[in-house]
Amino acid sequence: MNRKYRLKRILIIGPIACLTFAISGQAQSLPEGKGRADFQRICGTCHSLARATSQRMTRGQWTRIVDDMVSRGAQGTQDELNNVMTYLTTNFSNADAAAGVAKAPAPAVNEKPLSEAEIARGTELLTVKGCLSCHLVGDTGSYVGPDLTTIGARRSAEEIRTALVSPNKDVTPENRGIQLTTADGKTVTGRLLRHDGFSVQIMDSNSQLRSFQKANLRKFEIVTTNPMTSYANPLNAQELTDLVRYLSSLKGNEKP
């Protein structure tokens, strides 16, 4: 009886121990950094981590990979998925970076505080060019798109410029759209806020926060293209420079 019990324990515990050892062994070879634990937990339970770390991709490419994982059942909060994206991009970027090819340095950010005239100009551009119809700055604007109140603390000036001119170049997780079809056949679109294996929360196109149970949905699709159009034409060169400088100054302070 005892022998059978011990054998049963070995048969049950053995594979678990092997899996734990395998994941632990992979973890030891991973670079340290924010997002490492989230990457191990979300990706490593189903995939060989070496399969991912042998790749060299841009953030946009890693985003598409993670989106695909989520659509197949990978679970994590939006912050955790953002951490995974940052970890992969930082440590396993595209082939040029991996090969040590020097990249052109990003333009230096002018840290000189904005004048009252520059602040007024930036605020005017946000309004006139329609930015506030989708985005929020402080207490002004819309919740449809990402909040820009602290964009200067989260993105470099060059990243902001690229997002304005080529919004589909690298669609970050917080910019991902969502398209749902409810049980009664209604289509709902909006911006994905968070989701797990059971529910999804979105900000719909009317700036309404909505929550759905996945079991009650006919369709759940993450949209990896950016709904924002390019501002390469609506903005002339000086307007683009002024707007980038203003947005770069938005770091959550009372005044830029």
XYZ file of N, CA and C in Angstrom:
768
model
N 0.839 -1.210 0.000
C 0.000 0.000 0.000
C 0.871 1.257 0.000
N 1.858 1.291 0.936
C 2.736 2.446 1.031
C 3.575 2.598 -0.225
N 3.975 1.426 -0.765
C 4.779 1.463 -1.983
C 3.991 2.069 -3.139
N 2.710 1.670 -3.245
C 1.850 2.220 -4.294
C 1.662 3.721 -4.115
N 1.512 4.133 -2.849
C 1.311 5.562 -2.563
C 2.554 6.358 -2.955
N 3.740 5.799 -2.597
C 4.984 6.493 -2.938
C 5.162 6.576 -4.448
N 4.825 5.476 -5.126
C 4.943 5.466 -6.577
C 4.007 6.490 -7.212
N 2.789 6.586 -6.668
C 1.815 7.555 -7.178
C 2.326 8.977 -6.984
N 2.916 9.236 -5.816
C 3.461 10.576 -5.544
C 4.575 10.907 -6.520
N 5.421 9.912 -6.797
C 6.525 10.140 -7.728
C 5.994 10.460 -9.120
N 4.958 9.700 -9.535
C 4.392 9.916 -10.867
C 3.755 11.286 -11.001
N 3.168 11.783 -9.902
C 2.513 13.095 -9.934
C 3.520 14.216 -9.788
N 4.406 14.075 -8.796
C 5.342 15.151 -8.477
C 6.461 15.236 -9.500
N 6.852 14.091 -10.078
C 7.975 14.071 -11.007
C 7.846 15.056 -12.141
N 6.754 14.996 -12.931
C 6.607 15.944 -14.043
C 6.560 17.388 -13.585
N 5.909 17.647 -12.431
C 5.836 19.015 -11.916
C 7.224 19.514 -11.572
N 7.998 18.654 -10.913
C 9.359 19.037 -10.535
C 10.198 19.305 -11.771
N 10.031 18.461 -12.803
C 10.783 18.651 -14.042
C 10.418 19.970 -14.710
N 9.097 20.283 -14.731
C 8.642 21.532 -15.329
C 9.192 22.722 -14.563
N 9.120 22.644 -13.222
C 9.640 23.725 -12.385
C 11.126 23.909 -12.617
N 11.857 22.796 -12.685
C 13.298 22.856 -12.897
C 13.616 23.457 -14.258
N 12.813 23.057 -15.268
C 13.050 23.562 -16.623
C 12.843 25.060 -16.698
N 11.729 25.529 -16.092
C 11.457 26.969 -16.097
C 12.512 27.710 -15.304
N 12.903 27.134 -14.156
C 13.925 27.756 -13.319
C 15.242 27.852 -14.071
N 15.568 26.784 -14.810
C 16.813 26.787 -15.564
C 16.813 27.848 -16.641
N 15.675 28.017 -17.305
C 15.570 29.049 -18.327
C 15.688 30.428 -17.710
N 15.072 30.600 -16.531
C 15.052 31.908 -15.884
C 16.449 32.375 -15.534
N 17.327 31.413 -15.162
C 18.668 31.788 -14.747
C 19.450 32.442 -15.880
N 19.101 32.118 -17.138
C 19.832 32.667 -18.270
C 19.221 33.951 -18.812
N 18.107 34.391 -18.237
C 17.445 35.604 -18.702
C 18.100 36.839 -18.105
N 18.224 37.914 -18.886
C 18.753 39.165 -18.335
C 17.845 39.703 -17.237
N 18.451 40.338 -16.245
C 17.662 40.978 -15.202
C 16.969 42.200 -15.791
N 15.899 42.629 -15.154
C 15.223 43.835 -15.598
C 13.735 43.781 -15.344
N 13.113 44.949 -15.386
C 11.670 45.036 -15.186
C 10.942 44.242 -16.261
N 10.011 43.426 -15.848
C 9.245 42.623 -16.787
C 9.721 41.188 -16.890
N 10.882 40.891 -16.297
C 11.443 39.533 -16.371
C 10.495 38.504 -15.757
N 9.997 38.810 -14.556
C 9.105 37.866 -13.873
C 7.791 37.695 -14.631
N 7.265 38.811 -15.171
C 6.018 38.730 -15.940
C 6.219 37.907 -17.207
N 7.368 38.092 -17.856
C 7.689 37.326 -19.062
C 7.766 35.833 -18.750
N 8.449 35.495 -17.651
C 8.556 34.094 -17.249
C 7.180 33.478 -17.017
N 6.353 34.205 -16.261
C 5.070 33.639 -15.849
C 4.087 33.546 -17.008
N 3.966 34.638 -17.789
C 2.958 34.675 -18.844
C 3.366 33.832 -20.052
N 4.648 33.887 -20.408
C 5.102 33.205 -21.626
C 5.719 31.832 -21.356
N 6.427 31.724 -20.217
C 7.222 30.527 -19.975
C 6.449 29.291 -19.593
N 5.200 29.443 -19.181
C 4.430 28.263 -18.788
C 3.970 27.449 -19.989
N 3.944 28.071 -21.170
C 3.502 27.350 -22.369
C 4.611 27.209 -23.410
N 5.570 28.133 -23.397
C 6.593 28.144 -24.435
C 7.981 28.000 -23.837
N 8.899 27.493 -24.643
C 10.310 27.544 -24.283
C 10.744 29.002 -24.363
N 11.297 29.520 -23.273
C 11.711 30.925 -23.279
C 12.804 31.159 -24.313
N 13.607 30.124 -24.567
C 14.675 30.258 -25.557
C 14.112 30.539 -26.947
N 12.910 30.043 -27.190
C 12.264 30.276 -28.488
C 12.006 31.757 -28.695
N 11.644 32.440 -27.616
C 11.384 33.879 -27.708
C 12.678 34.671 -27.703
N 13.590 34.315 -26.796
C 14.805 35.112 -26.632
C 15.785 34.952 -27.784
N 15.565 33.969 -28.645
C 16.433 33.814 -29.813
C 16.021 34.762 -30.937
N 14.859 35.410 -30.774
C 14.350 36.330 -31.789
C 14.889 37.740 -31.548
N 14.920 38.537 -32.615
C 15.289 39.944 -32.507
C 14.246 40.741 -33.284
N 13.407 41.489 -32.549
C 12.294 42.189 -33.189
C 12.160 43.608 -32.660
N 11.438 44.426 -33.413
C 11.105 45.771 -32.955
C 9.977 45.675 -31.932
N 9.699 46.780 -31.249
C 8.595 46.770 -30.285
C 7.266 46.454 -30.971
N 7.075 47.002 -32.167
C 5.842 46.727 -32.888
C 5.674 45.246 -33.189
N 6.778 44.597 -33.571
C 6.719 43.161 -33.860
C 6.457 42.348 -32.594
N 7.116 42.720 -31.492
C 6.866 42.031 -30.221
C 5.420 42.242 -29.789
N 4.890 43.434 -30.039
C 3.495 43.712 -29.677
C 2.551 42.769 -30.402
N 2.806 42.558 -31.688
C 1.945 41.664 -32.461
C 2.038 40.225 -31.952
N 3.241 39.812 -31.545
C 3.415 38.461 -30.996
C 2.610 38.303 -29.712
N 2.716 39.286 -28.820
C 2.004 39.212 -27.544
C 0.498 39.293 -27.770
N 0.067 40.138 -28.705
C -1.362 40.210 -29.047
C -1.882 38.840 -29.466
N -1.089 38.158 -30.287
C -1.498 36.835 -30.754
C -1.584 35.857 -29.584
N -0.625 35.949 -28.661
C -0.655 35.088 -27.473
C -1.917 35.332 -26.656
N -2.260 36.608 -26.488
C -3.446 36.959 -25.699
C -4.706 36.427 -26.365
N -4.764 36.543 -27.695
C -5.946 36.053 -28.411
C -6.086 34.542 -28.300
N -4.976 33.864 -27.971
C -5.001 32.408 -27.829
C -5.141 31.967 -26.376
N -5.275 32.958 -25.464
C -5.561 32.592 -24.080
C -4.540 33.004 -23.047
N -3.420 33.620 -23.456
C -2.444 34.093 -22.469
C -3.100 35.137 -21.578
N -2.815 35.077 -20.286
C -3.495 35.949 -19.336
C -2.512 36.858 -18.611
N -2.926 38.107 -18.445
C -2.117 39.077 -17.731
C -2.816 40.413 -17.735
N -2.521 41.242 -16.747
C -3.096 42.582 -16.726
C -2.422 43.430 -17.793
N -2.997 44.598 -18.088
C -2.401 45.473 -19.091
C -1.003 45.908 -18.670
N -0.811 46.207 -17.376
C 0.512 46.596 -16.891
C 1.511 45.463 -17.071
N 1.091 44.237 -16.786
C 1.987 43.087 -16.936
C 2.370 42.873 -18.395
N 1.395 43.013 -19.292
C 1.685 42.861 -20.721
C 2.603 43.976 -21.209
N 2.410 45.188 -20.695
C 3.311 46.295 -21.028
C 4.725 45.985 -20.563
N 4.839 45.398 -19.361
C 6.148 45.033 -18.827
C 6.835 43.998 -19.714
N 6.061 43.021 -20.182
C 6.614 41.993 -21.074
C 7.124 42.636 -22.354
N 6.320 43.557 -22.917
C 6.694 44.227 -24.151
C 7.995 45.014 -23.975
N 8.082 45.743 -22.866
C 9.277 46.540 -22.594
C 10.487 45.648 -22.375
N 10.303 44.563 -21.643
C 11.407 43.638 -21.361
C 11.948 43.028 -22.655
N 11.053 42.567 -23.514
C 11.476 41.957 -24.773
C 12.153 42.972 -25.683
N 11.596 44.179 -25.749
C 12.168 45.209 -26.616
C 13.535 45.649 -26.115
N 13.674 45.762 -24.800
C 14.940 46.203 -24.213
C 16.048 45.177 -24.409
N 15.712 43.914 -24.218
C 16.740 42.868 -24.213
C 16.858 42.074 -25.510
N 15.809 42.081 -26.318
C 15.818 41.262 -27.534
C 15.270 42.071 -28.697
N 15.954 43.186 -28.976
C 15.495 44.090 -30.026
C 15.935 43.578 -31.389
N 15.750 44.410 -32.419
C 15.956 43.932 -33.785
C 17.409 43.581 -34.084
N 17.618 42.978 -35.245
C 18.918 42.394 -35.585
C 20.042 43.417 -35.595
N 19.750 44.650 -36.032
C 20.803 45.664 -36.068
C 21.346 45.940 -34.684
N 20.422 46.069 -33.720
C 20.848 46.335 -32.352
C 21.624 45.156 -31.803
N 21.139 43.921 -32.098
C 21.800 42.727 -31.584
C 23.193 42.579 -32.169
N 23.370 43.007 -33.423
C 24.662 42.867 -34.076
C 25.620 43.979 -33.715
N 25.138 44.954 -32.956
C 26.000 46.034 -32.522
C 26.127 47.148 -33.529
N 25.234 47.209 -34.494
C 25.270 48.281 -35.475
C 24.835 49.571 -34.817
N 25.631 50.596 -34.951
C 25.324 51.857 -34.289
C 24.099 52.496 -34.914
N 23.241 53.017 -34.077
C 22.053 53.715 -34.546
C 22.294 55.213 -34.478
N 21.622 55.933 -35.348
C 21.730 57.383 -35.308
C 21.161 57.891 -34.001
N 21.886 58.758 -33.292
C 21.382 59.243 -32.011
C 20.115 60.051 -32.181
N 19.208 59.903 -31.237
C 17.965 60.678 -31.270
C 18.280 62.135 -30.998
N 17.546 63.040 -31.604
C 17.774 64.461 -31.358
C 17.651 64.783 -29.877
N 18.532 65.617 -29.406
C 18.504 65.986 -27.994
C 17.219 66.733 -27.675
N 16.667 66.436 -26.524
C 15.443 67.100 -26.101
C 15.806 68.412 -25.422
N 15.195 69.464 -25.866
C 15.438 70.761 -25.263
C 14.705 70.829 -23.932
N 15.470 70.829 -22.830
C 14.862 70.805 -21.508
C 14.513 72.196 -20.991
N 14.792 73.218 -21.790
C 14.463 74.573 -21.369
C 12.953 74.697 -21.187
N 12.517 75.237 -20.050
C 11.067 75.367 -19.808
C 10.394 76.168 -20.918
N 9.176 75.802 -21.217
C 8.426 76.503 -22.253
C 8.019 77.891 -21.772
N 8.021 78.825 -22.697
C 7.544 80.168 -22.385
C 6.020 80.161 -22.378
N 5.432 81.217 -21.856
C 3.970 81.320 -21.850
C 3.423 81.271 -23.276
N 4.154 81.882 -24.206
C 3.713 81.889 -25.605
C 3.748 80.478 -26.190
N 4.785 79.703 -25.844
C 4.897 78.332 -26.358
C 3.803 77.437 -25.781
N 3.484 77.642 -24.513
C 2.402 76.871 -23.881
C 1.074 77.186 -24.558
N 0.849 78.479 -24.796
C -0.393 78.893 -25.454
C -0.474 78.316 -26.866
N 0.667 78.314 -27.558
C 0.705 77.782 -28.918
C 0.412 76.275 -28.918
N 1.016 75.546 -27.991
C 0.788 74.105 -27.902
C -0.654 73.781 -27.574
N -1.224 74.528 -26.644
C -2.625 74.327 -26.266
C -3.551 74.608 -27.441
N -3.225 75.654 -28.196
C -4.036 76.004 -29.366
C -3.987 74.889 -30.414
N -2.803 74.349 -30.666
C -2.666 73.283 -31.659
C -3.445 72.037 -31.253
N -3.398 71.704 -29.969
C -4.156 70.548 -29.484
C -5.644 70.694 -29.785
N -6.129 71.912 -29.630
C -7.559 72.167 -29.837
C -7.913 72.260 -31.318
N -7.177 73.095 -32.035
C -7.487 73.364 -33.443
C -7.305 72.124 -34.319
N -6.289 71.335 -34.030
C -5.998 70.158 -34.855
C -6.790 68.917 -34.435
N -7.665 69.065 -33.459
C -8.566 67.974 -33.106
C -8.021 66.931 -32.153
N -6.853 67.183 -31.556
C -6.252 66.187 -30.656
C -7.145 65.886 -29.454
N -7.804 66.929 -28.941
C -8.605 66.762 -27.724
C -9.948 66.079 -27.981
N -10.258 65.821 -29.244
C -11.480 65.069 -29.526
C -11.300 63.590 -29.196
N -10.044 63.165 -29.051
C -9.765 61.769 -28.687
C -8.919 61.641 -27.419
N -8.085 62.635 -27.157
C -7.131 62.534 -26.048
C -7.463 63.490 -24.904
N -6.943 63.141 -23.748
C -7.145 63.941 -22.541
C -5.821 64.566 -22.124
N -5.857 65.847 -21.778
C -4.709 66.532 -21.182
C -5.214 67.236 -19.937
N -4.802 66.755 -18.785
C -5.341 67.287 -17.542
C -6.816 66.953 -17.424
N -7.627 67.989 -17.291
C -9.079 67.794 -17.180
C -9.815 68.090 -18.485
N -9.057 68.316 -19.552
C -9.661 68.716 -20.821
C -9.481 67.638 -21.879
N -10.557 67.350 -22.620
C -10.447 66.414 -23.726
C -11.349 65.213 -23.592
N -10.969 64.154 -24.290
C -11.788 62.946 -24.377
C -11.020 61.730 -23.862
N -11.775 60.718 -23.440
C -11.179 59.480 -22.939
C -11.048 58.410 -24.022
N -11.420 58.720 -25.263
C -11.402 57.710 -26.322
C -9.990 57.178 -26.559
N -9.028 58.094 -26.662
C -7.640 57.702 -26.888
C -6.823 57.764 -25.614
N -5.533 57.434 -25.698
C -4.658 57.461 -24.525
C -4.557 58.852 -23.903
N -4.418 58.891 -22.595
C -4.246 60.132 -21.839
C -2.851 60.693 -22.127
N -2.787 61.969 -22.503
C -1.506 62.602 -22.837
C -0.944 63.446 -21.698
N -1.578 63.420 -20.549
C -1.173 64.296 -19.445
C 0.280 64.090 -19.040
N 0.775 62.861 -19.140
C 2.165 62.571 -18.751
C 2.970 62.006 -19.917
N 2.571 62.308 -21.141
C 3.229 61.727 -22.308
C 4.716 62.071 -22.359
N 5.085 63.261 -21.899
C 6.488 63.668 -21.932
C 7.376 62.870 -21.004
N 6.785 62.267 -19.981
C 7.551 61.435 -19.048
C 7.662 60.001 -19.547
N 6.825 59.636 -20.521
C 6.773 58.249 -20.991
C 7.351 58.051 -22.386
N 7.463 59.139 -23.155
C 7.947 59.030 -24.523
C 8.980 60.120 -24.794
N 9.968 59.789 -25.606
C 10.954 60.785 -26.013
C 10.338 61.691 -27.073
N 10.998 62.810 -27.329
C 10.496 63.735 -28.347
C 10.435 63.055 -29.714
N 11.435 62.230 -30.013
C 11.453 61.541 -31.304
C 10.322 60.524 -31.406
N 10.022 59.840 -30.312
C 8.914 58.883 -30.306
C 7.576 59.590 -30.499
N 7.434 60.757 -29.884
C 6.198 61.531 -30.043
C 6.048 61.994 -31.489
N 7.145 62.471 -32.066
C 7.111 62.921 -33.461
C 6.724 61.760 -34.395
N 7.329 60.605 -34.173
C 7.020 59.430 -34.999
C 5.559 59.025 -34.865
N 5.041 59.081 -33.636
C 3.642 58.705 -33.396
C 2.683 59.640 -34.123
N 3.062 60.903 -34.265
C 2.216 61.873 -34.962
C 2.270 61.685 -36.477
N 3.463 61.425 -36.984
C 3.658 61.338 -38.435
C 3.358 59.937 -38.976
N 3.771 58.913 -38.229
C 3.572 57.515 -38.661
C 2.938 56.718 -37.530
N 1.665 56.959 -37.247
C 1.027 56.347 -36.073
C 0.973 54.821 -36.094
N 1.137 54.208 -37.254
C 1.086 52.744 -37.332
C 2.463 52.088 -37.273
N 3.505 52.885 -37.147
C 4.853 52.312 -37.162
C 5.072 51.377 -35.982
N 4.775 51.829 -34.793
C 4.884 51.002 -33.590
C 3.684 51.301 -32.706
N 2.674 50.473 -32.785
C 1.469 50.678 -31.982
C 1.700 50.068 -30.605
N 1.838 50.927 -29.604
C 2.103 50.451 -28.251
C 0.843 49.833 -27.653
N 0.994 48.988 -26.627
C -0.170 48.298 -26.052
C -1.303 49.224 -25.640
N -0.956 50.399 -25.080
C -2.016 51.289 -24.622
C -2.785 51.945 -25.767
N -2.272 51.798 -26.996
C -2.964 52.349 -28.163
C -3.759 51.303 -28.931
N -3.776 50.086 -28.443
C -4.461 49.020 -29.169
C -5.975 49.206 -29.131
N -6.595 48.942 -30.267
C -8.046 48.996 -30.337
C -8.639 47.624 -30.079
N -9.944 47.588 -29.967
C -10.645 46.332 -29.714
C -11.954 46.340 -30.484
N -12.317 45.205 -31.026
C -13.609 45.058 -31.695
C -14.295 43.823 -31.131
N -15.478 44.041 -30.567
C -16.230 42.966 -29.935
C -17.562 42.770 -30.645
N -18.029 41.550 -30.645
C -19.388 41.257 -31.095
C -20.104 40.579 -29.942
N -21.185 41.207 -29.474
C -21.912 40.681 -28.322
C -22.794 39.498 -28.727
N -23.376 38.850 -27.728
C -24.210 37.668 -27.977
C -25.402 37.986 -28.869
N -25.897 39.238 -28.793
C -27.049 39.611 -29.622
C -26.636 40.214 -30.968
N -25.343 40.099 -31.305
C -24.882 40.505 -32.627
C -24.437 41.939 -32.768
N -24.413 42.718 -31.694
C -23.993 44.115 -31.770
C -22.464 44.207 -31.774
N -21.945 45.116 -32.601
C -20.503 45.339 -32.674
C -20.127 46.536 -31.813
N -19.117 46.366 -30.994
C -18.640 47.433 -30.112
C -17.156 47.630 -30.379
N -16.760 48.875 -30.615
C -15.347 49.181 -30.835
C -14.876 50.168 -29.781
N -13.593 50.188 -29.553
C -13.040 51.109 -28.575
C -11.578 50.813 -28.316
N -11.090 51.288 -27.181
C -9.689 51.092 -26.794
C -9.615 50.074 -25.667
N -8.750 49.089 -25.838
C -8.590 48.043 -24.832
C -7.911 48.607 -23.594
N -8.530 48.420 -22.441
C -7.940 48.857 -21.178
C -7.265 47.692 -20.470
N -8.000 46.595 -20.283
C -7.424 45.408 -19.641
C -8.323 44.211 -19.916
N -7.740 43.044 -19.800
C -8.545 41.835 -19.950
C -7.805 40.656 -19.339
N -8.559 39.623 -19.012
C -7.985 38.383 -18.513
C -8.741 37.232 -19.170
N -8.673 36.066 -18.592
C -9.324 34.928 -19.209
C -10.834 34.959 -19.152
N -11.394 35.872 -18.354
C -12.841 35.861 -18.140
C -13.556 37.124 -18.618
N -12.898 38.272 -18.515
C -13.585 39.526 -18.827
C -12.674 40.474 -19.591
N -13.283 41.512 -20.165
C -12.543 42.534 -20.888
C -13.170 43.886 -20.579
N -12.312 44.892 -20.345
C -12.778 46.250 -20.100
C -12.252 47.148 -21.212
N -13.134 47.972 -21.752
C -12.742 48.865 -22.834
C -13.291 50.264 -22.585
N -12.689 51.238 -23.270
C -13.249 52.574 -23.366
C -13.834 52.665 -24.764
N -15.160 52.723 -24.870
C -15.763 52.663 -26.201
C -15.638 53.993 -26.938
N -16.097 54.030 -28.167
C -15.940 55.210 -29.019
C -16.738 56.412 -28.543
N -17.585 56.224 -27.535
C -18.341 57.328 -26.938
C -17.784 57.734 -25.579
N -16.537 57.314 -25.303
C -15.861 57.617 -24.032
C -16.556 56.985 -22.831
N -17.230 55.867 -23.052
C -17.900 55.156 -21.969
C -17.085 53.925 -21.572
N -16.839 53.790 -20.264
C -16.140 52.613 -19.758
C -17.111 51.435 -19.743
N -16.734 50.340 -20.400
C -17.631 49.187 -20.495
C -16.879 47.895 -20.183
N -17.610 46.959 -19.599
C -17.025 45.672 -19.229
C -17.886 44.543 -19.791
N -17.227 43.507 -20.293
C -17.929 42.367 -20.881
C -17.342 41.062 -20.356
N -18.186 40.073 -20.202
C -17.729 38.725 -19.903
C -17.399 38.036 -21.230
N -16.207 37.482 -21.331
C -15.793 36.874 -22.596
C -16.710 35.721 -23.014
N -17.262 35.022 -22.034
C -18.144 33.893 -22.345
C -19.399 34.343 -23.081
N -19.733 35.647 -22.965
C -20.944 36.172 -23.598
C -20.662 36.874 -24.925
N -19.434 36.756 -25.418
C -19.060 37.420 -26.662
C -18.964 36.422 -27.810
N -19.448 36.845 -28.965
C -19.275 36.025 -30.166
C -17.876 36.210 -30.742
N -17.360 37.442 -30.588
C -16.072 37.755 -31.193
C -15.283 38.673 -30.273
N -13.981 38.425 -30.189
C -13.073 39.251 -29.396
C -11.808 39.423 -30.228
N -11.603 40.616 -30.759
C -10.467 40.835 -31.651
C -9.683 42.074 -31.235
N -8.385 41.891 -31.016
C -7.503 43.015 -30.733
C -7.053 43.610 -32.064
N -7.238 44.908 -32.223
C -6.891 45.597 -33.467
C -5.508 46.213 -33.305
N -4.568 45.778 -34.114
C -3.186 46.225 -33.947
C -2.844 47.456 -34.773
N -3.782 47.930 -35.601
C -3.553 49.175 -36.330
C -4.066 50.348 -35.500
N -3.470 51.502 -35.710
C -3.830 52.688 -34.942
C -4.958 53.440 -35.651
N -6.053 53.733 -34.960
C -7.153 54.466 -35.598
C -6.799 55.918 -35.907
N -5.733 56.409 -35.298
C -5.336 57.798 -35.532
C -4.705 57.943 -36.912
N -5.088 58.980 -37.636
C -4.504 59.243 -38.949
C -3.201 60.013 -38.790
N -2.378 59.971 -39.817
C -1.100 60.676 -39.788
C -1.318 62.190 -39.781
N -0.481 62.875 -39.010
C -0.536 64.335 -38.961
C 0.575 64.963 -39.798
N 1.158 64.175 -40.708
C 2.229 64.699 -41.552
C 1.738 65.836 -42.438
N 0.479 65.749 -42.900
C -0.069 66.804 -43.754
C -0.854 67.866 -42.990
N -1.705 67.488 -42.032
C -2.442 68.518 -41.289
C -1.534 69.504 -40.560
N -0.316 69.077 -40.221
C 0.624 69.961 -39.527
C 1.757 70.344 -40.469
N 2.085 71.636 -40.537
C 3.280 72.012 -41.276
C 4.498 71.782 -40.378
N 5.686 71.987 -40.913
C 6.914 71.659 -40.185
C 7.009 72.397 -38.851
N 6.670 73.692 -38.851
C 6.773 74.467 -37.614
C 5.728 74.026 -36.597
N 4.514 73.757 -37.071
C 3.461 73.294 -36.166
C 3.831 71.956 -35.533
N 4.422 71.065 -36.335
C 4.839 69.764 -35.811
C 5.900 69.939 -34.732
N 6.866 70.804 -34.993
C 7.915 71.068 -34.005
C 7.332 71.653 -32.727
N 6.427 72.606 -32.868
C 5.810 73.242 -31.699
C 4.994 72.237 -30.888
N 4.242 71.381 -31.586
C 3.398 70.417 -30.887
C 4.238 69.356 -30.180
N 5.292 68.882 -30.846
C 6.174 67.889 -30.215
C 6.828 68.479 -28.978
N 7.279 69.704 -29.088
C 7.920 70.353 -27.932
C 6.931 70.502 -26.779
N 5.701 70.873 -27.092
C 4.693 71.036 -26.042
C 4.358 69.694 -25.401
N 4.111 68.669 -26.221
C 3.768 67.353 -25.676
C 4.919 66.783 -24.847
N 6.150 67.049 -25.270
C 7.314 66.565 -24.518
C 7.403 67.188 -23.137
N 6.776 68.352 -22.983
C 6.818 69.048 -21.691
C 5.746 68.551 -20.727
N 4.813 67.741 -21.220
C 3.709 67.262 -20.374
C 4.173 66.063 -19.554
N 4.479 66.318 -18.299
C 5.010 65.257 -17.436
C 4.219 65.114 -16.144
N 2.985 65.617 -16.175
C 2.135 65.479 -15.001
C 2.244 66.619 -14.023
N 3.062 67.609 -14.353
C 3.173 68.774 -13.484
C 1.989 69.701 -13.720
N 1.825 70.664 -12.829
C 0.706 71.599 -12.987
C 0.868 72.444 -14.243
N 2.132 72.820 -14.522
C 2.399 73.603 -15.722
C 3.536 72.940 -16.478
N 3.501 72.961 -17.824
C 4.580 72.374 -18.618
C 5.896 73.081 -18.333
